[in-house]
PDB file of C-alpha atoms in Angstrom:
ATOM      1  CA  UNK A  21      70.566  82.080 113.390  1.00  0.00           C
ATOM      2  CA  UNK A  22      68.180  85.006 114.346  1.00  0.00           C
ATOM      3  CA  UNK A  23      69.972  87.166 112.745  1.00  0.00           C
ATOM      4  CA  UNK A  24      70.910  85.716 109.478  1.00  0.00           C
ATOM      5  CA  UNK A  25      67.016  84.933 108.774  1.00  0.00           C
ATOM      6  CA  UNK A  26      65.905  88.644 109.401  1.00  0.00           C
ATOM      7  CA  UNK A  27      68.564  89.831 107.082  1.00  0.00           C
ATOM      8  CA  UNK A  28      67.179  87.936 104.335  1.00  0.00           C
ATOM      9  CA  UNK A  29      63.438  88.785 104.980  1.00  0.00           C
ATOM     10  CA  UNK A  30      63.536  92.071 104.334  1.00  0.00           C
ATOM     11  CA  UNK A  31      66.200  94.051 101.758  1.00  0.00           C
ATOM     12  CA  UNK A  32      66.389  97.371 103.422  1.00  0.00           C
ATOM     13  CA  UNK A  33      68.092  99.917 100.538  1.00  0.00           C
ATOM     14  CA  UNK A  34      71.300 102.381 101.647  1.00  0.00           C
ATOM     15  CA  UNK A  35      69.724 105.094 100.897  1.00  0.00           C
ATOM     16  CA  UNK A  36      66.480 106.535  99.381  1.00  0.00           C
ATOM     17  CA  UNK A  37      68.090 107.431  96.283  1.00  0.00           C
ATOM     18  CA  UNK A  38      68.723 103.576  95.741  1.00  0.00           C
ATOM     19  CA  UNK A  39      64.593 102.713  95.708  1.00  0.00           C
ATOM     20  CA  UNK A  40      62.573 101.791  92.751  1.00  0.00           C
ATOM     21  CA  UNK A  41      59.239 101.034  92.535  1.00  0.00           C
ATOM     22  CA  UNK A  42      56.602 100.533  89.431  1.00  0.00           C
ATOM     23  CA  UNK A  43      53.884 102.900  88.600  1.00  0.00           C
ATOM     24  CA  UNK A  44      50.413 101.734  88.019  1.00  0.00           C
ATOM     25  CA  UNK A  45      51.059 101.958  84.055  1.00  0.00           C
ATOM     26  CA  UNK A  46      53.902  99.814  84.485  1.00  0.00           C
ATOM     27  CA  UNK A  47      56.871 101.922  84.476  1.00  0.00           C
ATOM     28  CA  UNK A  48      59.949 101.689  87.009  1.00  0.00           C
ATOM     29  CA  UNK A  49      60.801 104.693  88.609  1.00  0.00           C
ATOM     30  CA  UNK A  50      64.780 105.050  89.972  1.00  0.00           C
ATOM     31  CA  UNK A  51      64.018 107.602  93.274  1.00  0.00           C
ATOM     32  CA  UNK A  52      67.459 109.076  92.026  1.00  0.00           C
ATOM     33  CA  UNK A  53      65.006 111.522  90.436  1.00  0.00           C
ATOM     34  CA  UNK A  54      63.505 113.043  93.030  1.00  0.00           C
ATOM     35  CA  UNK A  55      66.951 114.372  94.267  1.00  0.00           C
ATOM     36  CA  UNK A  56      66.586 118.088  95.620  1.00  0.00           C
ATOM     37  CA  UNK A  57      63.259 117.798  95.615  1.00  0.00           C
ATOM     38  CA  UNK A  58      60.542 117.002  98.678  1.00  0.00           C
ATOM     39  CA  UNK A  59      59.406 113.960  98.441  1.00  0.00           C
ATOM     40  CA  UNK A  60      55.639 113.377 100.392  1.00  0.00           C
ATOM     41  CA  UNK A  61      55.126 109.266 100.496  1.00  0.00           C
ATOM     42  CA  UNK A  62      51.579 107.693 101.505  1.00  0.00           C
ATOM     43  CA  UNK A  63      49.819 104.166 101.441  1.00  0.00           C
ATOM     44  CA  UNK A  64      47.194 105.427  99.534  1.00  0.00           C
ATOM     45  CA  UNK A  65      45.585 109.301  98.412  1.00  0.00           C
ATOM     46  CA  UNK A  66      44.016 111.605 100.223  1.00  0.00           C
ATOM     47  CA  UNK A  67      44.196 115.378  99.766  1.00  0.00           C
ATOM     48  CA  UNK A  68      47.844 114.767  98.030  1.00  0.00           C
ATOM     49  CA  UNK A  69      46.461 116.659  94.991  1.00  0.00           C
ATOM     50  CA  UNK A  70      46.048 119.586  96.618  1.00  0.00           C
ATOM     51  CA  UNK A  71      49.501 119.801  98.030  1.00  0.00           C
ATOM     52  CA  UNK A  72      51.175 118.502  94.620  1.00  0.00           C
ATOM     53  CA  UNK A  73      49.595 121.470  92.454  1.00  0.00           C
ATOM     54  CA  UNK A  74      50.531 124.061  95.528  1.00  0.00           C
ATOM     55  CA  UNK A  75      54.257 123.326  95.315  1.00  0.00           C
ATOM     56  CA  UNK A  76      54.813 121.801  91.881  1.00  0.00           C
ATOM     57  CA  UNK A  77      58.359 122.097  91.593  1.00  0.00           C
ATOM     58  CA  UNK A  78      59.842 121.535  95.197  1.00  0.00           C
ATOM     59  CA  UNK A  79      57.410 118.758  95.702  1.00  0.00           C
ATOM     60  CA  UNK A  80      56.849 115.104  94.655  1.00  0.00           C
ATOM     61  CA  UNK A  81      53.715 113.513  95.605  1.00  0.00           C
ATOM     62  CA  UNK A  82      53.867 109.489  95.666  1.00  0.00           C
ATOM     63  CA  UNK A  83      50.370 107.175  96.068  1.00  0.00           C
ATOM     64  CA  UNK A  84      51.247 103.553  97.148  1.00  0.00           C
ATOM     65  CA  UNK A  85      47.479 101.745  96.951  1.00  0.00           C
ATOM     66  CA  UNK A  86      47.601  98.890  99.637  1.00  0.00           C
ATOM     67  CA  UNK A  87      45.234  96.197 100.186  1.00  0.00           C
ATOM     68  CA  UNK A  88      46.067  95.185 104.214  1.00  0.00           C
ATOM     69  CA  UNK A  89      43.873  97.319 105.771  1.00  0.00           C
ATOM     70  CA  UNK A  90      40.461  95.950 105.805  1.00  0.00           C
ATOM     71  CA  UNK A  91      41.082  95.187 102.447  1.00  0.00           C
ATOM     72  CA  UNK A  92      39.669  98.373 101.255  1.00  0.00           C
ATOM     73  CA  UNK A  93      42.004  98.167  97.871  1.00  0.00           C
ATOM     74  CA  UNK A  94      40.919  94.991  96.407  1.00  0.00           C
ATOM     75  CA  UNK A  95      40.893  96.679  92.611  1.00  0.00           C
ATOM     76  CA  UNK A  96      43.482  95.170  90.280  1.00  0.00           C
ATOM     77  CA  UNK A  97      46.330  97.931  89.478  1.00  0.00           C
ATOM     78  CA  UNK A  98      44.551  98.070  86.166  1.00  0.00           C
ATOM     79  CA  UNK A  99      41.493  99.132  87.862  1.00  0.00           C
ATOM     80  CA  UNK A 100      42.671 101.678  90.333  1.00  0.00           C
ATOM     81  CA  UNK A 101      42.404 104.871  88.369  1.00  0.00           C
ATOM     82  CA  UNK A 102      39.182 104.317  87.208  1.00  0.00           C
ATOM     83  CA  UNK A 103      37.963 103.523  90.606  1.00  0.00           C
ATOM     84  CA  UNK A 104      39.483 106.577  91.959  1.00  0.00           C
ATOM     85  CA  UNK A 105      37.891 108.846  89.130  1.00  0.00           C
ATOM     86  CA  UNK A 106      34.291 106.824  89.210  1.00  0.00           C
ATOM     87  CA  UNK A 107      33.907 105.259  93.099  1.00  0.00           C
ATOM     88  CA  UNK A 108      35.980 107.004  95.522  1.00  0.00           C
ATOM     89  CA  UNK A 109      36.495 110.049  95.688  1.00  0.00           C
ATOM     90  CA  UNK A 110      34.950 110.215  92.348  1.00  0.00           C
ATOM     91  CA  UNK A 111      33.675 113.477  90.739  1.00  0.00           C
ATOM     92  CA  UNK A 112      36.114 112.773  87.796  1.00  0.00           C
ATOM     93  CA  UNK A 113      38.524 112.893  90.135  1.00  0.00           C
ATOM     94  CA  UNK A 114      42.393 111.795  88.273  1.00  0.00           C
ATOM     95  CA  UNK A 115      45.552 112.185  90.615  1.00  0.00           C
ATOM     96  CA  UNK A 116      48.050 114.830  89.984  1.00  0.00           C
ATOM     97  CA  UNK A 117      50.599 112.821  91.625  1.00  0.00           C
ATOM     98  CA  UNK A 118      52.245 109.422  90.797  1.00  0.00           C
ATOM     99  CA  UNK A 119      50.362 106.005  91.530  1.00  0.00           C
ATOM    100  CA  UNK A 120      52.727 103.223  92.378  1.00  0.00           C
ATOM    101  CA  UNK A 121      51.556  99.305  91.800  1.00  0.00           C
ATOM    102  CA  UNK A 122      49.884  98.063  94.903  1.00  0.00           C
ATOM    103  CA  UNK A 123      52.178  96.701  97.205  1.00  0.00           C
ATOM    104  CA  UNK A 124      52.290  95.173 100.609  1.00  0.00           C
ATOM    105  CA  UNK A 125      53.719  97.961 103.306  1.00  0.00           C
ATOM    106  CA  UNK A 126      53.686  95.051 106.198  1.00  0.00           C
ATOM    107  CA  UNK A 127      54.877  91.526 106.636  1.00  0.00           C
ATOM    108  CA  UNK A 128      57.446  89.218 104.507  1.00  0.00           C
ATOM    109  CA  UNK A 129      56.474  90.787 101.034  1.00  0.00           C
ATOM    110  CA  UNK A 130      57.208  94.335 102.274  1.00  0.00           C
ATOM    111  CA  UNK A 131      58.407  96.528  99.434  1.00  0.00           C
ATOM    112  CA  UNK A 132      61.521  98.174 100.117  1.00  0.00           C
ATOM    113  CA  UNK A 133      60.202 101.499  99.549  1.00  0.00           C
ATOM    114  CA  UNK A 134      58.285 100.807 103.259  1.00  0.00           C
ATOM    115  CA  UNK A 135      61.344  98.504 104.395  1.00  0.00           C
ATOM    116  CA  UNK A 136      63.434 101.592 103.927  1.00  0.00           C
ATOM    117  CA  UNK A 137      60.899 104.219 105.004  1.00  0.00           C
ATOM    118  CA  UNK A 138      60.042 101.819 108.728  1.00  0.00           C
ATOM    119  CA  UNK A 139      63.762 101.034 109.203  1.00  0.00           C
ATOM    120  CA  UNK A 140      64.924 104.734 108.799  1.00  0.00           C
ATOM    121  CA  UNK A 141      61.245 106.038 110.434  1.00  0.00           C
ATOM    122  CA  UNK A 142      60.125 103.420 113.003  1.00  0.00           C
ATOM    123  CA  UNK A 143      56.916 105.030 113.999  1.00  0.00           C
ATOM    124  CA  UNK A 144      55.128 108.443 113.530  1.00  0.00           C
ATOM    125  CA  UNK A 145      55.842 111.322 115.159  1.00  0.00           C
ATOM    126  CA  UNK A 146      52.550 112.145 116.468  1.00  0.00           C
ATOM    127  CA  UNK A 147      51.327 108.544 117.551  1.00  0.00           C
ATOM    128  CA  UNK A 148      54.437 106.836 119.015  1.00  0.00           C
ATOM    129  CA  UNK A 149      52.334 104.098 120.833  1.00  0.00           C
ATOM    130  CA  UNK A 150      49.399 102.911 118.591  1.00  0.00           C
ATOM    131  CA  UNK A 151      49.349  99.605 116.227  1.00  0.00           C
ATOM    132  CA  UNK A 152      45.898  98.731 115.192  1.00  0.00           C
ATOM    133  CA  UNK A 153      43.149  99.906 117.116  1.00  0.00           C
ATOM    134  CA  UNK A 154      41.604  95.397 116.486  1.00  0.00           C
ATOM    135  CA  UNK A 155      43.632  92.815 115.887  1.00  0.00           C
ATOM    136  CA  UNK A 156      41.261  90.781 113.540  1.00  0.00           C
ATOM    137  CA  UNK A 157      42.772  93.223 111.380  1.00  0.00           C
ATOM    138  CA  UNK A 158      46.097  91.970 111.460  1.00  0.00           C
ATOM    139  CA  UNK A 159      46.718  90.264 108.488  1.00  0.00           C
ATOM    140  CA  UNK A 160      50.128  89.697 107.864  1.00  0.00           C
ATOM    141  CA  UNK A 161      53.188  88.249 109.397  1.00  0.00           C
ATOM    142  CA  UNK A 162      55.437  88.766 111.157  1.00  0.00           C
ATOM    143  CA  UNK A 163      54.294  91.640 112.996  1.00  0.00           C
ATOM    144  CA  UNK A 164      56.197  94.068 114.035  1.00  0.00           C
ATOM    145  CA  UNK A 165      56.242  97.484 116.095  1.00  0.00           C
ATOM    146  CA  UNK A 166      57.510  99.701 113.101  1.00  0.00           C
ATOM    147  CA  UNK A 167      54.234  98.371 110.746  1.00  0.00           C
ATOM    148  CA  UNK A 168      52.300 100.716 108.943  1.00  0.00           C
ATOM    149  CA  UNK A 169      48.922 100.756 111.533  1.00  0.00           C
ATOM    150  CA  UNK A 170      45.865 101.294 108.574  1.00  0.00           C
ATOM    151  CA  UNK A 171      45.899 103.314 105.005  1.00  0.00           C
ATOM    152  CA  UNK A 172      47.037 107.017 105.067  1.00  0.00           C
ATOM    153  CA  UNK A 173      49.872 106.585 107.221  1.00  0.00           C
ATOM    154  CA  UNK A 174      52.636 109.387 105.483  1.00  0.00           C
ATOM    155  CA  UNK A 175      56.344 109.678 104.916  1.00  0.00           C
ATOM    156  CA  UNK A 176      58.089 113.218 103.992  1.00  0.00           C
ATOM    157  CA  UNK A 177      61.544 112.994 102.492  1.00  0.00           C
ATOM    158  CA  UNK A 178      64.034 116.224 102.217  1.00  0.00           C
ATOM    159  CA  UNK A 179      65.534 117.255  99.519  1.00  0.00           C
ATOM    160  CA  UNK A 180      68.772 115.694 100.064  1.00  0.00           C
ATOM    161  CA  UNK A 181      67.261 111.910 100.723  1.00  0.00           C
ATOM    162  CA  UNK A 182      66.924 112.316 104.195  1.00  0.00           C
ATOM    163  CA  UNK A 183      63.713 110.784 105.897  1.00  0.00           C
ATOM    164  CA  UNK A 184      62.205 114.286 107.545  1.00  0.00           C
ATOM    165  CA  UNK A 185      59.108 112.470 109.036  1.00  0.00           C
ATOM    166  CA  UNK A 186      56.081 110.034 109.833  1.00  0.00           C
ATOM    167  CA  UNK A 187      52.605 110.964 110.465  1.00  0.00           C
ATOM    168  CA  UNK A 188      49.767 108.563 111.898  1.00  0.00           C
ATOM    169  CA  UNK A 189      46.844 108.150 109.668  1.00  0.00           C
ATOM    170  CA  UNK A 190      45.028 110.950 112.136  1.00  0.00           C
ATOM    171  CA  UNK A 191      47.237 113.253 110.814  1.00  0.00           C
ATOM    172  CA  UNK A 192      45.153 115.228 107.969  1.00  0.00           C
ATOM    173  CA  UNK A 193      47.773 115.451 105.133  1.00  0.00           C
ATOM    174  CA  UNK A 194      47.316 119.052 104.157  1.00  0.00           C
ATOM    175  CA  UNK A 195      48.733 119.726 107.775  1.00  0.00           C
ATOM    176  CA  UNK A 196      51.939 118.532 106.804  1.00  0.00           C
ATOM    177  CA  UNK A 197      52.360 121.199 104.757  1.00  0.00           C
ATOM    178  CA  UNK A 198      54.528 123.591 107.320  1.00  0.00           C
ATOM    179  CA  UNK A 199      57.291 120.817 107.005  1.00  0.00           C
ATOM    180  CA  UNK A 200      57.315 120.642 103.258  1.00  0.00           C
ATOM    181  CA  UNK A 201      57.862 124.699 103.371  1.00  0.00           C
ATOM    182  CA  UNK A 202      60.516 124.286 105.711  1.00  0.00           C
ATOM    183  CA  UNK A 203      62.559 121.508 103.996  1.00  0.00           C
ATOM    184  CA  UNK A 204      62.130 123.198 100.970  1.00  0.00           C
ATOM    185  CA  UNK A 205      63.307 126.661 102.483  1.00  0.00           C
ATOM    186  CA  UNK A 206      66.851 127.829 101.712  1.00  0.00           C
ATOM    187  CA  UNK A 207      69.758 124.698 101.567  1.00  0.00           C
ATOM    188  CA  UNK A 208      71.442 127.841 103.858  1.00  0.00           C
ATOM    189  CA  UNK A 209      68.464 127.648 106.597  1.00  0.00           C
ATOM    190  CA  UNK A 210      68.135 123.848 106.507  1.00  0.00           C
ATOM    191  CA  UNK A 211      70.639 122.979 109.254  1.00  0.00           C
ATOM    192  CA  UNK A 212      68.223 124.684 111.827  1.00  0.00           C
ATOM    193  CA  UNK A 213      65.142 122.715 110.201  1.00  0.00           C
ATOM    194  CA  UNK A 214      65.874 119.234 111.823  1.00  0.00           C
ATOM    195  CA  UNK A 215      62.998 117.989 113.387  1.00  0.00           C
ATOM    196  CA  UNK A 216      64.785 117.279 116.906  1.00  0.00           C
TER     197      UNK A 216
END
C-alpha cells in the first residue's frame, strides 16, 4: 500500500534527542548532548560563527554541507574545511561550530536529522508558499512540499528538544538571534515564549 511504502522511505526519529549524525572528521554525534541547550541547525554556514561565539554556552551551532542546490558543494567531506578556510568565505576563515558529513536534506536518501526537522517543521515561518524559485533545479525525488527550497534554509531547537522554528533561506541568520535569547531566557518565562 501507500502507506506502508512511505513508512519505509523515510525513518523519521521520536524525538530530537534520538538523532545522530557524523561530523566531517568522522565522529558520530548522539543529539542527547545538546539537551538544555539551543540548538541553531542549517544546510550549510553562513554567519553561524558569529552567533556561536556570542552565546557559547546556551547555544549549539550545527553546519550540514549539502550538494542539491545547484550543486554548489561538490567538495569531498575531506575537502570542505579547507575550501571554507581557502575559497569561500576564505580569509582563513575555520568554523567555530560543528560540520556534519554532507548529506542529502531532500528526496529518498534524506538524513533523518532533515526527516525529523521537515516532519516536525513542514515549512518556514516566514515563506510558507515558496519551493524553488526553477525547477531545472529539482534534483531529487520524490518531491515534496516540506523540502528544503536551496542552501541556508535554518532550524532552531529549544532547550528541551522542541523544534522552535524554520526560516527561508531569505532569512539573514544573525536575525534569528531574538529567538535564541528568548528560548534561552528563564525555563520559568518559557511557557509564554511559544511561537503561536
Amino acid at each position: 500500500s501507500c502507506a506502508e511504502s512511505l513508512s519505509e522511505m523515510t525513518f523519521i526519529a521520536k524525538t530530537f534527542y534520538d538523532l545522530k549524525a557524523t561530523t566531517l572528521e568522522g565522529d558520530s554525534v548522539d543529539f542527547n548532548v545538546f539537551r538544555g541547550r539551543v540548538v541553531l541547525i542549517e544546510n550549510v554556514a553562513s554567519e553561524l560563527n558569529q552567533l556561536q561565539s556570542k552565546y557559547p554556552h546556551r547555544l549549539v551551532v550545527l553546519g550540514f554541507p549539502c550538494n542539491q542546490f545547484g550543486y554548489q558543494e561538490n567538495c569531498s567531506n575531506g575537502e570542505i574545511l579547507n575550501s571554507l578556510q581557502h575559497v569561500r568565505p576564505g580569509g582563513g576563515f575555520k568554523p567555530s561550530f560543528t560540520i556534519f558529513e554532507k548529506c542529502d536534506v531532500n528526496g529518498t536518501n534524506t538524513h533523518p536529522v532533515f526527516a525529523y526537522l521537515k516532519d516536525k517543521l513542514p515549512y518556514p515561518d516566514d515563506d510558507p508558499s515558496s519551493l524553488m524559485q526553477d525547477p531545472k533545479f529539482l534534483v531529487w525525488s520524490p518531491i515534496n512540499r516540506t523540502d528544503v527550497s536551496w542552501n541556508f534554509e535554518k532550524f532552531l531547537i529549544g532547550p528541551e528538544g522542541e523544534p522552535f522554528k524554520r526560516y527561508s533561506k531569505k532569512f539573514p541568520t544573525i536575525d534569528i538571534e531574538p529567538d535564541i535569547q528568548r528560548l534561552s531566557a528563564d525555563p520559568s518565562c518559557r511557557d509564554a515564549l511559544q511561537p503561536w
